[in-house]
Amino acid sequence: MKPEASREQPAVALAETGGGTQQRAAALRLRPLRALLPFVAPYGRQIALALLLLLLAAAATLSLPFAVKLLVDGGLALPPGSELGERLLAIREHFLGLFAVAVVLGVTTAARYYMVSWIGERVTTDLRQAVYAHVLRQSPQFFETLKSGEVLSRLTTDTTVIHSAVGSSISMGLRNIVLFAGGLTMLVSTTPRLMLSVAGIIVLFVLPAVLISRRVRKLSRASQDRIADTSGIAGEILNAISIVQSYTQEDAEAARFSAANEKAFATSIRRTGTRSAFTAFVIIGVFGSLLYGLYGGVQAVLAGEMSAGQLSQTALYVMLVAGSVAVLAEVWGELLRASGATERLMELLSLRSPIAEPAMPIALPAPAGGLCVTFEQLRFAYPARPAQPVLQGLDLTIAAGQTVALVGPSGAGKTTVFQLLQRFYDVSEGVIRIDGIDLRRPRLAELRRRIAVVPQEAVIFSGSIADNIRYGRPAASDEETRAAAAAAFVDEFVQRLPAGYATFVGERGVRLSGGQRQRIAIARAILKNAPLLLLDEATSSLDAESERVV
């Protein structure tokens, strides 16, 4: 039976409103990333260990300039009358100390990298699984309005961006915050008045940096959306490639994809350009300010107010702080991009299916050969057209074991009845009862386990013929599988295949004919052996002989 023309659904509410966009753009504190906390929290011990390693690595890094100061003042600056051996011994001790610091730095950095990479991989895996499981439980309204490519983009591209943030950027950010704070503290303790003036100059760069970063985040979200558009187009066309080629629309579809791809490129380049400007602005401002402070240190050495070792220490801390700022600017851009990706994923996780599980579910009675189905004063209209009911005043009782055929023109509501029986939608008025129980009272899984369906267009999964027949009953034995296949006339063509029931059918069963796919779908329903069997023109793809046998 063909789906009704009135089956159009409203768009899923995933688009941003103008006010929401402005509010989120104003929320500069990476607020969407807080939604990742439930996925990060279970790994508190690993995070604590990573933080400890991070602090140890940062401490080792911060100790290097001080060790160089000791080398210059204690090893190279010995009194002129000192013996050469004495001078070399002092220098050797300092270099051994530097090597020990390098060993600590190398070990802690490697261990930190492993731990944060593990956390990033684990969090991303959990997030991807949670989003996918949530999407699978959405109502048909969701799947009929959102392209599969859009969902795939969020599951792949967006989670990859988040993996980069959790598994690398956040760790790098924390490390460089510690280095920045520690280096600046050492600089202030060495030349307090000079460095306080430098800090005042740096503050002047904060406001412009905030304005630029706001723009970066907005473009990051737009860039992810454009990438999802290209994924949606590609997924739709590849799933219908035979039709595209039959109507010679290859060039037109390539042009459509190219236009979307160019839009994604343009948006990405705008984001990259803005982010590059942000990075350059921060580096130039902070590095220039620190060079001003270093220049003051040189003047202090010439005036005899600072030793050469202190100047060396100051120079290294200046380089450390400036390098940390450069890295933080990069990390900030990555986090802004991850923030946009997190928003998109959380939009999926925040969706609630209109087909809710009952608050107090009622168990269906054990089936005894069939189910009694009753429609009482049924009225139903699709959500997109509430004023145009597809079914109106339907009263029908189907006794257990009875076979009933629904006959009517396209759009009369035949497929709608099947969808309502599986509770893909809830009725607008009236009630559907299964063995006297309101269809909305049992759990969805329990209800649907009692139903086997053969759709008009057979759905075949990538795998073997046996895997597809067992889809509704994975634990079925080989004998049961072959018996169901024989009943659906599947064994007629399987016997001619070299691999038999282990034959790989390809994605969506592309290696099979339409009739063969339909027979496998019928065998799947037979093997499930559910009390209620729904056949939606199940033999429409079969020839007369096959239909007679089935």
PDB file of C-alpha atoms in Angstrom, residues 4 146 163 166 337:
ATOM      1  CA  GLU A   4      -0.840   8.689   1.942  1.00  0.00           C
ATOM      2  CA  LEU A 146      15.731  15.529   9.068  1.00  0.00           C
ATOM      3  CA  HIS A 163      37.251  14.692  20.543  1.00  0.00           C
ATOM      4  CA  VAL A 166      38.418  16.997  25.097  1.00  0.00           C
ATOM      5  CA  ARG A 337      34.483  25.409  17.424  1.00  0.00           C
TER       6      ARG A 337
END
